[in-house]
mmCIF file of C-alpha atoms in Angstrom:
data_model
loop_
_atom_site.group_PDB
_atom_site.id
_atom_site.type_symbol
_atom_site.label_atom_id
_atom_site.label_comp_id
_atom_site.label_asym_id
_atom_site.label_seq_id
_atom_site.Cartn_x
_atom_site.Cartn_y
_atom_site.Cartn_z
ATOM 1 C CA UNK A 1 1.129 -16.867 -2.576
ATOM 2 C CA UNK A 2 3.378 -19.869 -2.653
ATOM 3 C CA UNK A 3 4.464 -20.839 0.825
ATOM 4 C CA UNK A 4 1.376 -19.577 2.657
ATOM 5 C CA UNK A 5 -0.256 -22.474 4.437
ATOM 6 C CA UNK A 6 -4.007 -23.007 4.514
ATOM 7 C CA UNK A 7 -3.935 -22.286 8.237
ATOM 8 C CA UNK A 8 -2.336 -18.867 7.789
ATOM 9 C CA UNK A 9 -4.515 -18.108 4.766
ATOM 10 C CA UNK A 10 -7.732 -18.716 6.717
ATOM 11 C CA UNK A 11 -6.872 -18.783 10.430
ATOM 12 C CA UNK A 12 -10.526 -18.680 11.449
ATOM 13 C CA UNK A 13 -13.901 -18.831 9.735
ATOM 14 C CA UNK A 14 -14.208 -16.005 7.204
ATOM 15 C CA UNK A 15 -16.688 -13.179 7.672
ATOM 16 C CA UNK A 16 -18.792 -11.987 4.756
ATOM 17 C CA UNK A 17 -19.431 -8.645 6.409
ATOM 18 C CA UNK A 18 -17.903 -6.495 9.132
ATOM 19 C CA UNK A 19 -20.163 -3.859 10.656
ATOM 20 C CA UNK A 20 -18.863 -0.416 11.508
ATOM 21 C CA UNK A 21 -19.059 3.253 10.727
ATOM 22 C CA UNK A 22 -16.980 2.604 7.602
ATOM 23 C CA UNK A 23 -18.571 -0.311 5.769
ATOM 24 C CA UNK A 24 -16.540 -3.382 4.777
ATOM 25 C CA UNK A 25 -17.307 -6.273 2.453
ATOM 26 C CA UNK A 26 -15.387 -9.368 1.344
ATOM 27 C CA UNK A 27 -15.962 -11.890 -1.432
ATOM 28 C CA UNK A 28 -13.991 -14.577 -3.307
ATOM 29 C CA UNK A 29 -12.748 -12.876 -6.464
ATOM 30 C CA UNK A 30 -14.029 -15.541 -8.851
ATOM 31 C CA UNK A 31 -17.412 -16.099 -7.192
ATOM 32 C CA UNK A 32 -20.278 -15.592 -9.677
ATOM 33 C CA UNK A 33 -22.142 -13.588 -7.027
ATOM 34 C CA UNK A 34 -19.124 -11.565 -5.816
ATOM 35 C CA UNK A 35 -20.736 -8.198 -6.528
ATOM 36 C CA UNK A 36 -23.981 -9.249 -4.805
ATOM 37 C CA UNK A 37 -22.033 -10.190 -1.674
ATOM 38 C CA UNK A 38 -20.161 -6.899 -1.633
ATOM 39 C CA UNK A 39 -23.254 -4.755 -2.205
ATOM 40 C CA UNK A 40 -25.099 -6.591 0.585
ATOM 41 C CA UNK A 41 -22.165 -6.202 2.971
ATOM 42 C CA UNK A 42 -21.821 -2.457 2.370
ATOM 43 C CA UNK A 43 -25.475 -1.949 3.271
ATOM 44 C CA UNK A 44 -28.199 0.351 2.037
ATOM 45 C CA UNK A 45 -26.957 3.709 3.381
ATOM 46 C CA UNK A 46 -25.872 6.084 0.593
ATOM 47 C CA UNK A 47 -22.118 5.968 0.042
ATOM 48 C CA UNK A 48 -19.798 8.780 -1.030
ATOM 49 C CA UNK A 49 -16.957 6.477 -2.013
ATOM 50 C CA UNK A 50 -16.223 2.795 -2.540
ATOM 51 C CA UNK A 51 -12.625 1.520 -2.701
ATOM 52 C CA UNK A 52 -12.030 -1.968 -4.132
ATOM 53 C CA UNK A 53 -8.871 -4.008 -3.601
ATOM 54 C CA UNK A 54 -8.967 -6.808 -6.128
ATOM 55 C CA UNK A 55 -6.956 -9.996 -6.314
ATOM 56 C CA UNK A 56 -5.078 -10.158 -9.635
ATOM 57 C CA UNK A 57 -7.101 -13.338 -10.308
ATOM 58 C CA UNK A 58 -10.287 -11.253 -10.517
ATOM 59 C CA UNK A 59 -11.923 -11.462 -13.973
ATOM 60 C CA UNK A 60 -11.929 -7.669 -14.186
ATOM 61 C CA UNK A 61 -14.022 -7.001 -17.328
ATOM 62 C CA UNK A 62 -16.802 -9.326 -16.157
ATOM 63 C CA UNK A 63 -16.677 -8.018 -12.602
ATOM 64 C CA UNK A 64 -16.832 -4.378 -13.680
ATOM 65 C CA UNK A 65 -19.760 -5.115 -15.953
ATOM 66 C CA UNK A 66 -21.645 -6.732 -13.076
ATOM 67 C CA UNK A 67 -20.716 -3.830 -10.761
ATOM 68 C CA UNK A 68 -22.081 -1.137 -13.070
ATOM 69 C CA UNK A 69 -24.475 1.034 -11.052
ATOM 70 C CA UNK A 70 -24.568 -1.354 -8.085
ATOM 71 C CA UNK A 71 -23.087 1.111 -5.576
ATOM 72 C CA UNK A 72 -25.583 3.877 -6.265
ATOM 73 C CA UNK A 73 -24.118 7.341 -6.732
ATOM 74 C CA UNK A 74 -20.841 6.455 -4.964
ATOM 75 C CA UNK A 75 -17.542 7.129 -6.704
ATOM 76 C CA UNK A 76 -15.882 3.734 -7.231
ATOM 77 C CA UNK A 77 -12.110 3.308 -7.473
ATOM 78 C CA UNK A 78 -9.773 0.386 -6.974
ATOM 79 C CA UNK A 79 -6.621 -1.502 -7.874
ATOM 80 C CA UNK A 80 -5.171 -4.975 -8.125
ATOM 81 C CA UNK A 81 -3.086 -6.237 -5.241
ATOM 82 C CA UNK A 82 -0.117 -8.305 -4.122
ATOM 83 C CA UNK A 83 -2.526 -9.907 -1.642
ATOM 84 C CA UNK A 84 -5.466 -8.619 0.355
ATOM 85 C CA UNK A 85 -5.975 -7.585 3.993
ATOM 86 C CA UNK A 86 -9.405 -8.995 4.700
ATOM 87 C CA UNK A 87 -11.725 -9.641 7.622
ATOM 88 C CA UNK A 88 -9.182 -11.890 9.346
ATOM 89 C CA UNK A 89 -5.922 -10.370 8.124
ATOM 90 C CA UNK A 90 -3.808 -11.767 5.296
ATOM 91 C CA UNK A 91 -5.795 -13.427 2.544
ATOM 92 C CA UNK A 92 -5.617 -14.040 -1.193
ATOM 93 C CA UNK A 93 -8.037 -14.520 -4.033
ATOM 94 C CA UNK A 94 -10.517 -12.015 -2.600
ATOM 95 C CA UNK A 95 -12.084 -8.669 -3.323
ATOM 96 C CA UNK A 96 -12.106 -6.262 -0.394
ATOM 97 C CA UNK A 97 -14.658 -3.438 -0.604
ATOM 98 C CA UNK A 98 -14.641 -0.390 1.679
ATOM 99 C CA UNK A 99 -17.658 1.925 1.704
ATOM 100 C CA UNK A 100 -17.585 5.478 3.083
ATOM 101 C CA UNK A 101 -21.104 6.688 3.988
ATOM 102 C CA UNK A 102 -22.347 10.102 2.875
ATOM 103 C CA UNK A 103 -23.305 10.850 6.469
ATOM 104 C CA UNK A 104 -19.639 11.092 7.478
ATOM 105 C CA UNK A 105 -17.497 11.390 4.328
ATOM 106 C CA UNK A 106 -17.221 13.463 1.166
ATOM 107 C CA UNK A 107 -14.714 12.597 -1.546
ATOM 108 C CA UNK A 108 -13.307 13.721 -4.874
ATOM 109 C CA UNK A 109 -11.298 11.437 -7.159
ATOM 110 C CA UNK A 110 -8.673 12.436 -9.700
ATOM 111 C CA UNK A 111 -7.439 10.062 -12.413
ATOM 112 C CA UNK A 112 -3.882 10.578 -13.638
ATOM 113 C CA UNK A 113 -4.178 8.547 -16.808
ATOM 114 C CA UNK A 114 -0.581 8.634 -18.058
ATOM 115 C CA UNK A 115 2.301 8.545 -15.591
ATOM 116 C CA UNK A 116 4.727 9.489 -18.354
ATOM 117 C CA UNK A 117 2.885 12.814 -18.662
ATOM 118 C CA UNK A 118 1.900 13.839 -15.132
ATOM 119 C CA UNK A 119 1.211 17.505 -16.071
ATOM 120 C CA UNK A 120 1.869 18.530 -12.496
ATOM 121 C CA UNK A 121 0.581 22.103 -12.700
ATOM 122 C CA UNK A 122 -2.761 20.951 -14.128
ATOM 123 C CA UNK A 123 -3.073 18.209 -11.502
ATOM 124 C CA UNK A 124 -2.218 20.546 -8.643
ATOM 125 C CA UNK A 125 -4.784 23.074 -9.861
ATOM 126 C CA UNK A 126 -7.455 20.356 -9.954
ATOM 127 C CA UNK A 127 -6.479 19.111 -6.494
ATOM 128 C CA UNK A 128 -6.814 22.601 -5.053
ATOM 129 C CA UNK A 129 -10.216 23.015 -6.707
ATOM 130 C CA UNK A 130 -11.376 19.656 -5.348
ATOM 131 C CA UNK A 131 -10.239 20.486 -1.833
ATOM 132 C CA UNK A 132 -11.952 23.873 -1.922
ATOM 133 C CA UNK A 133 -15.160 22.306 -3.213
ATOM 134 C CA UNK A 134 -15.183 19.744 -0.395
ATOM 135 C CA UNK A 135 -14.568 22.495 2.178
ATOM 136 C CA UNK A 136 -17.364 24.617 0.730
ATOM 137 C CA UNK A 137 -19.890 21.774 0.691
ATOM 138 C CA UNK A 138 -18.957 20.543 4.190
ATOM 139 C CA UNK A 139 -17.603 23.557 6.115
ATOM 140 C CA UNK A 140 -18.216 22.008 9.544
ATOM 141 C CA UNK A 141 -16.159 18.898 8.789
ATOM 142 C CA UNK A 142 -12.524 19.438 9.723
ATOM 143 C CA UNK A 143 -10.733 16.127 9.004
ATOM 144 C CA UNK A 144 -8.943 15.563 5.706
ATOM 145 C CA UNK A 145 -6.676 12.980 4.109
ATOM 146 C CA UNK A 146 -5.607 11.960 0.614
ATOM 147 C CA UNK A 147 -5.239 8.370 -0.580
ATOM 148 C CA UNK A 148 -3.172 7.412 -3.625
ATOM 149 C CA UNK A 149 -3.237 4.234 -5.715
ATOM 150 C CA UNK A 150 -0.584 4.003 -8.431
ATOM 151 C CA UNK A 151 0.661 1.458 -10.979
ATOM 152 C CA UNK A 152 3.313 -0.488 -9.052
ATOM 153 C CA UNK A 153 5.291 -1.358 -12.195
ATOM 154 C CA UNK A 154 5.431 2.157 -13.629
ATOM 155 C CA UNK A 155 8.714 3.216 -11.955
ATOM 156 C CA UNK A 156 7.027 6.615 -11.624
ATOM 157 C CA UNK A 157 5.838 6.642 -8.008
ATOM 158 C CA UNK A 158 8.746 8.775 -6.748
ATOM 159 C CA UNK A 159 8.223 11.468 -9.380
ATOM 160 C CA UNK A 160 4.458 11.411 -8.936
ATOM 161 C CA UNK A 161 4.315 11.925 -5.169
ATOM 162 C CA UNK A 162 7.061 14.517 -5.294
ATOM 163 C CA UNK A 163 4.980 16.530 -7.771
ATOM 164 C CA UNK A 164 1.467 16.207 -6.374
ATOM 165 C CA UNK A 165 2.444 16.693 -2.722
ATOM 166 C CA UNK A 166 2.850 20.375 -3.555
ATOM 167 C CA UNK A 167 -0.881 20.663 -4.177
ATOM 168 C CA UNK A 168 -2.018 19.064 -0.918
ATOM 169 C CA UNK A 169 -0.870 21.747 1.495
ATOM 170 C CA UNK A 170 -1.321 20.486 5.065
ATOM 171 C CA UNK A 171 -3.429 17.472 4.033
ATOM 172 C CA UNK A 172 -1.625 14.197 4.821
ATOM 173 C CA UNK A 173 -1.174 11.771 1.921
ATOM 174 C CA UNK A 174 -0.691 8.025 2.069
ATOM 175 C CA UNK A 175 -1.068 5.289 -0.478
ATOM 176 C CA UNK A 176 0.039 2.038 -2.028
ATOM 177 C CA UNK A 177 1.359 0.781 -5.349
ATOM 178 C CA UNK A 178 -0.980 -1.622 -7.141
ATOM 179 C CA UNK A 179 0.281 -5.197 -7.317
ATOM 180 C CA UNK A 180 0.171 -8.373 -9.360
ATOM 181 C CA UNK A 181 0.794 -11.009 -6.705
ATOM 182 C CA UNK A 182 4.422 -12.089 -7.040
ATOM 183 C CA UNK A 183 4.296 -12.156 -10.862
ATOM 184 C CA UNK A 184 5.336 -8.503 -11.473
ATOM 185 C CA UNK A 185 3.717 -8.654 -14.907
ATOM 186 C CA UNK A 186 0.898 -6.096 -15.036
ATOM 187 C CA UNK A 187 -1.102 -4.116 -12.510
ATOM 188 C CA UNK A 188 -4.475 -2.428 -13.024
ATOM 189 C CA UNK A 189 -6.407 0.494 -11.578
ATOM 190 C CA UNK A 190 -10.173 1.031 -11.660
ATOM 191 C CA UNK A 191 -11.829 4.419 -12.160
ATOM 192 C CA UNK A 192 -15.115 5.381 -13.762
ATOM 193 C CA UNK A 193 -15.952 1.748 -14.470
ATOM 194 C CA UNK A 194 -12.846 1.442 -16.671
ATOM 195 C CA UNK A 195 -9.535 -0.424 -16.346
ATOM 196 C CA UNK A 196 -6.417 1.770 -16.449
ATOM 197 C CA UNK A 197 -2.711 0.919 -16.703
ATOM 198 C CA UNK A 198 0.331 3.176 -16.186
ATOM 199 C CA UNK A 199 -2.016 5.385 -14.192
ATOM 200 C CA UNK A 200 -2.741 6.648 -10.686
ATOM 201 C CA UNK A 201 -5.850 7.633 -8.745
ATOM 202 C CA UNK A 202 -5.833 10.286 -6.043
ATOM 203 C CA UNK A 203 -8.766 10.294 -3.610
ATOM 204 C CA UNK A 204 -9.286 13.431 -1.508
ATOM 205 C CA UNK A 205 -11.507 12.890 1.534
ATOM 206 C CA UNK A 206 -13.164 15.276 3.989
ATOM 207 C CA UNK A 207 -14.939 13.939 7.078
ATOM 208 C CA UNK A 208 -16.416 14.660 10.470
ATOM 209 C CA UNK A 209 -14.459 11.640 11.741
ATOM 210 C CA UNK A 210 -11.027 12.261 13.295
ATOM 211 C CA UNK A 211 -8.270 10.611 11.252
ATOM 212 C CA UNK A 212 -4.594 9.829 11.723
ATOM 213 C CA UNK A 213 -2.233 8.995 8.843
ATOM 214 C CA UNK A 214 0.804 6.952 9.902
ATOM 215 C CA UNK A 215 3.776 4.896 8.708
ATOM 216 C CA UNK A 216 5.682 2.228 10.572
ATOM 217 C CA UNK A 217 8.313 -0.422 9.936
ATOM 218 C CA UNK A 218 10.017 -3.014 12.120
ATOM 219 C CA UNK A 219 13.561 -2.477 10.839
ATOM 220 C CA UNK A 220 16.555 -1.243 12.832
ATOM 221 C CA UNK A 221 19.725 0.069 11.099
ATOM 222 C CA UNK A 222 22.996 -1.777 11.793
ATOM 223 C CA UNK A 223 26.582 -0.551 11.476
ATOM 224 C CA UNK A 224 27.030 -2.234 8.084
ATOM 225 C CA UNK A 225 27.123 0.405 5.339
ATOM 226 C CA UNK A 226 27.692 0.354 1.593
ATOM 227 C CA UNK A 227 27.885 3.007 -1.137
ATOM 228 C CA UNK A 228 26.157 2.915 -4.519
ATOM 229 C CA UNK A 229 29.003 3.578 -6.969
ATOM 230 C CA UNK A 230 27.214 2.963 -10.296
ATOM 231 C CA UNK A 231 23.463 3.125 -10.955
ATOM 232 C CA UNK A 232 20.706 3.882 -13.451
ATOM 233 C CA UNK A 233 18.199 5.892 -11.370
ATOM 234 C CA UNK A 234 15.526 6.005 -14.100
ATOM 235 C CA UNK A 235 15.346 2.208 -14.129
ATOM 236 C CA UNK A 236 16.012 1.778 -10.374
ATOM 237 C CA UNK A 237 19.081 -0.313 -11.170
ATOM 238 C CA UNK A 238 22.256 -0.509 -9.102
ATOM 239 C CA UNK A 239 25.218 -1.764 -11.103
ATOM 240 C CA UNK A 240 27.976 -1.455 -8.487
ATOM 241 C CA UNK A 241 28.197 -1.267 -4.705
ATOM 242 C CA UNK A 242 31.557 -0.297 -3.192
ATOM 243 C CA UNK A 243 32.944 -0.407 -6.769
ATOM 244 C CA UNK A 244 32.069 -4.111 -7.008
ATOM 245 C CA UNK A 245 29.218 -5.837 -8.909
ATOM 246 C CA UNK A 246 26.114 -5.009 -6.880
ATOM 247 C CA UNK A 247 24.580 -8.421 -6.185
ATOM 248 C CA UNK A 248 27.926 -10.017 -5.419
ATOM 249 C CA UNK A 249 28.934 -7.256 -2.995
ATOM 250 C CA UNK A 250 25.544 -7.269 -1.236
ATOM 251 C CA UNK A 251 25.853 -11.048 -0.808
ATOM 252 C CA UNK A 252 29.411 -10.687 0.514
ATOM 253 C CA UNK A 253 28.293 -8.213 3.173
ATOM 254 C CA UNK A 254 25.564 -10.652 4.216
ATOM 255 C CA UNK A 255 27.957 -13.608 4.159
ATOM 256 C CA UNK A 256 25.803 -15.384 1.585
ATOM 257 C CA UNK A 257 26.270 -17.077 -1.773
ATOM 258 C CA UNK A 258 25.349 -14.534 -4.515
ATOM 259 C CA UNK A 259 23.745 -17.351 -6.494
ATOM 260 C CA UNK A 260 21.280 -17.950 -3.651
ATOM 261 C CA UNK A 261 19.870 -14.420 -3.300
ATOM 262 C CA UNK A 262 16.070 -14.456 -3.364
ATOM 263 C CA UNK A 263 13.008 -12.421 -2.454
ATOM 264 C CA UNK A 264 13.228 -13.994 1.004
ATOM 265 C CA UNK A 265 16.808 -12.691 1.367
ATOM 266 C CA UNK A 266 15.830 -9.158 0.398
ATOM 267 C CA UNK A 267 12.830 -9.154 2.740
ATOM 268 C CA UNK A 268 14.921 -10.371 5.685
ATOM 269 C CA UNK A 269 17.958 -8.144 4.999
ATOM 270 C CA UNK A 270 16.763 -4.793 3.600
ATOM 271 C CA UNK A 271 18.806 -1.640 3.234
ATOM 272 C CA UNK A 272 17.791 1.814 4.422
ATOM 273 C CA UNK A 273 18.826 5.392 3.684
ATOM 274 C CA UNK A 274 18.897 8.243 6.154
ATOM 275 C CA UNK A 275 16.985 11.382 5.192
ATOM 276 C CA UNK A 276 17.141 14.009 7.901
ATOM 277 C CA UNK A 277 16.594 12.284 11.222
ATOM 278 C CA UNK A 278 14.612 9.382 9.739
ATOM 279 C CA UNK A 279 15.524 6.206 7.899
ATOM 280 C CA UNK A 280 13.594 4.918 4.897
ATOM 281 C CA UNK A 281 13.792 1.482 3.309
ATOM 282 C CA UNK A 282 15.117 1.118 -0.222
ATOM 283 C CA UNK A 283 13.873 -2.403 -0.878
ATOM 284 C CA UNK A 284 15.476 -4.730 -3.420
ATOM 285 C CA UNK A 285 13.068 -6.425 -5.819
ATOM 286 C CA UNK A 286 15.353 -8.926 -7.547
ATOM 287 C CA UNK A 287 18.740 -9.681 -9.121
ATOM 288 C CA UNK A 288 18.904 -8.922 -12.831
ATOM 289 C CA UNK A 289 20.444 -11.457 -15.194
ATOM 290 C CA UNK A 290 23.672 -9.433 -15.382
ATOM 291 C CA UNK A 291 24.060 -9.202 -11.595
ATOM 292 C CA UNK A 292 22.552 -5.740 -11.131
ATOM 293 C CA UNK A 293 20.182 -5.169 -8.233
ATOM 294 C CA UNK A 294 16.679 -3.986 -9.165
ATOM 295 C CA UNK A 295 15.088 -1.787 -6.505
ATOM 296 C CA UNK A 296 11.446 -0.949 -5.714
ATOM 297 C CA UNK A 297 12.131 2.775 -5.300
ATOM 298 C CA UNK A 298 14.499 5.601 -6.156
ATOM 299 C CA UNK A 299 18.205 4.875 -5.987
ATOM 300 C CA UNK A 300 21.184 6.956 -7.137
ATOM 301 C CA UNK A 301 24.954 6.997 -7.285
ATOM 302 C CA UNK A 302 26.626 8.170 -4.095
ATOM 303 C CA UNK A 303 23.730 7.013 -1.929
ATOM 304 C CA UNK A 304 24.857 5.418 1.333
ATOM 305 C CA UNK A 305 22.874 2.279 2.126
ATOM 306 C CA UNK A 306 22.748 0.831 5.619
ATOM 307 C CA UNK A 307 21.902 -2.789 6.255
ATOM 308 C CA UNK A 308 18.887 -3.179 8.550
ATOM 309 C CA UNK A 309 17.775 -6.053 10.741
ATOM 310 C CA UNK A 310 14.154 -6.754 11.701
ATOM 311 C CA UNK A 311 12.431 -6.731 15.059
ATOM 312 C CA UNK A 312 9.773 -9.326 15.802
ATOM 313 C CA UNK A 313 7.039 -8.415 13.319
ATOM 314 C CA UNK A 314 4.044 -9.491 15.380
ATOM 315 C CA UNK A 315 5.061 -7.740 18.588
ATOM 316 C CA UNK A 316 6.083 -4.615 16.690
ATOM 317 C CA UNK A 317 2.849 -4.311 14.697
ATOM 318 C CA UNK A 318 0.708 -4.944 17.763
ATOM 319 C CA UNK A 319 2.579 -2.232 19.654
ATOM 320 C CA UNK A 320 2.278 0.279 16.811
ATOM 321 C CA UNK A 321 -1.414 -0.333 16.156
ATOM 322 C CA UNK A 322 -2.195 -0.323 19.883
ATOM 323 C CA UNK A 323 -0.650 3.148 20.074
ATOM 324 C CA UNK A 324 -3.334 4.332 17.658
ATOM 325 C CA UNK A 325 -5.910 3.378 20.313
ATOM 326 C CA UNK A 326 -4.363 5.199 23.266
ATOM 327 C CA UNK A 327 -7.225 7.698 23.571
ATOM 328 C CA UNK A 328 -9.955 5.805 21.737
ATOM 329 C CA UNK A 329 -10.085 2.919 19.284
ATOM 330 C CA UNK A 330 -10.371 3.502 15.529
ATOM 331 C CA UNK A 331 -13.503 2.349 13.770
ATOM 332 C CA UNK A 332 -11.231 1.074 11.011
ATOM 333 C CA UNK A 333 -7.633 1.224 9.799
ATOM 334 C CA UNK A 334 -7.146 1.346 6.029
ATOM 335 C CA UNK A 335 -3.730 -0.241 5.566
ATOM 336 C CA UNK A 336 -1.126 -0.540 2.802
ATOM 337 C CA UNK A 337 1.257 -3.367 3.704
ATOM 338 C CA UNK A 338 4.352 -3.951 1.570
ATOM 339 C CA UNK A 339 4.614 -7.290 -0.221
ATOM 340 C CA UNK A 340 8.069 -7.798 1.296
ATOM 341 C CA UNK A 341 6.573 -7.755 4.778
ATOM 342 C CA UNK A 342 4.200 -10.498 3.665
ATOM 343 C CA UNK A 343 7.105 -12.466 2.186
ATOM 344 C CA UNK A 344 9.082 -12.146 5.431
ATOM 345 C CA UNK A 345 6.057 -13.169 7.475
ATOM 346 C CA UNK A 346 5.593 -16.261 5.320
ATOM 347 C CA UNK A 347 9.253 -17.218 5.644
ATOM 348 C CA UNK A 348 9.167 -16.813 9.419
ATOM 349 C CA UNK A 349 5.745 -18.455 9.827
ATOM 350 C CA UNK A 350 4.274 -15.270 11.293
ATOM 351 C CA UNK A 351 1.303 -14.806 8.967
ATOM 352 C CA UNK A 352 -1.179 -16.175 11.483
ATOM 353 C CA UNK A 353 0.120 -13.917 14.266
ATOM 354 C CA UNK A 354 0.112 -10.827 12.061
ATOM 355 C CA UNK A 355 -3.362 -11.676 10.756
ATOM 356 C CA UNK A 356 -4.682 -11.904 14.303
ATOM 357 C CA UNK A 357 -3.176 -8.510 15.133
ATOM 358 C CA UNK A 358 -4.693 -6.877 12.050
ATOM 359 C CA UNK A 359 -8.115 -8.422 12.639
ATOM 360 C CA UNK A 360 -8.111 -7.307 16.279
ATOM 361 C CA UNK A 361 -7.308 -3.731 15.234
ATOM 362 C CA UNK A 362 -9.912 -3.615 12.429
ATOM 363 C CA UNK A 363 -7.371 -3.380 9.598
ATOM 364 C CA UNK A 364 -8.486 -3.813 5.989
ATOM 365 C CA UNK A 365 -6.579 -2.988 2.831
ATOM 366 C CA UNK A 366 -4.014 -4.591 0.560
ATOM 367 C CA UNK A 367 -0.440 -5.745 0.084
ATOM 368 C CA UNK A 368 1.485 -3.387 -2.170
ATOM 369 C CA UNK A 369 4.548 -3.026 -4.384
ATOM 370 C CA UNK A 370 5.470 0.100 -2.380
ATOM 371 C CA UNK A 371 3.890 2.751 -0.204
ATOM 372 C CA UNK A 372 3.569 6.519 -0.347
ATOM 373 C CA UNK A 373 3.657 8.985 2.526
ATOM 374 C CA UNK A 374 3.329 12.706 1.824
ATOM 375 C CA UNK A 375 6.076 13.486 -0.713
ATOM 376 C CA UNK A 376 7.915 10.151 -0.479
ATOM 377 C CA UNK A 377 7.654 6.726 -2.068
ATOM 378 C CA UNK A 378 8.840 4.107 0.445
ATOM 379 C CA UNK A 379 9.083 0.336 0.825
ATOM 380 C CA UNK A 380 8.672 -2.419 3.380
ATOM 381 C CA UNK A 381 6.376 -0.359 5.582
ATOM 382 C CA UNK A 382 2.886 -0.631 6.965
ATOM 383 C CA UNK A 383 1.248 2.676 6.056
ATOM 384 C CA UNK A 384 -2.332 3.786 6.463
ATOM 385 C CA UNK A 385 -5.014 5.924 8.037
ATOM 386 C CA UNK A 386 -6.852 5.279 11.296
ATOM 387 C CA UNK A 387 -10.452 6.525 11.135
ATOM 388 C CA UNK A 388 -12.195 7.246 14.452
ATOM 389 C CA UNK A 389 -15.879 7.719 15.260
ATOM 390 C CA UNK A 390 -16.993 11.379 15.406
ATOM 391 C CA UNK A 391 -16.314 13.045 18.740
ATOM 392 C CA UNK A 392 -20.050 13.302 19.381
ATOM 393 C CA UNK A 393 -20.596 9.583 18.667
#
């Protein structure tokens, strides 16, 4: 990413492998031996599932050809990223591999191959069958979670999670939207050794390891409010705010020149909506040529937006991740970190501090174009699952 210094990109010497209950591997995405490094790092124990987070610079066809059959009988899924969360936190140009051993995890994967035709009833039926099959094959394992990867340029994340959440029952869902760096051109998902676009992959997991799904953000609502008075919800466009052209009115409220609005501005000055007793970010992606605001998630006329201001990102993330270790420390945290958080961290020169926090708390994962939690698609959050060693371990 432009603006990330070499120091923040690689704050300390990289690790090729990180030991743990959940296996982790890291390799430069264009290395000729990338798959060899990942297979070695994940070890020889049989794996139920391998998740790959791939830099958009990865030569996908060649990599997938070299990966064919290399992870044994494991189900292999993955997606491209807006940056990776590697062995030492924020990184780029890498492939992050996460291996879930058969001894502690069972998984089923479901490919939704066309987000314009979700076929919710069919998907929900399959999800229920998968969950029942996992419970039947592993009746003594009580922990469950679902992980979703979805095309981050599809504009269909809101509809998708709203539909499939009905089939999960009490199982917590989290996920991230696949990315393409800061290019916003095309994202890809990997399932069954094939590349998929305009698609999503749902992974249902059952384990004997305690798990905790969570969402956090460092944003506090202010008293500054605005109303969406004209919008195109299907395209996530806001034409007018307070009956004025959207970008110009947003800039006025911030006290900024509308010609100078940028990704940095949107990351530092997000807007939130209140749903029940919680607030959720509705992040702005960019200004359209005609002055509309393009959002990362659902937006509609009549929606009241509240300007939010950030807390210190490093202190906040350390506090939130430390809370996950109150009783015992996780073996690993699988994290989905919004691209806008990464942009803000770069602007404020906090990437090194955040990377140190993530490395200390055993976080791996990817930077996203949006996050999912249960039935909601959200933005500018850090969302994930903490996986703990079995109680008897």
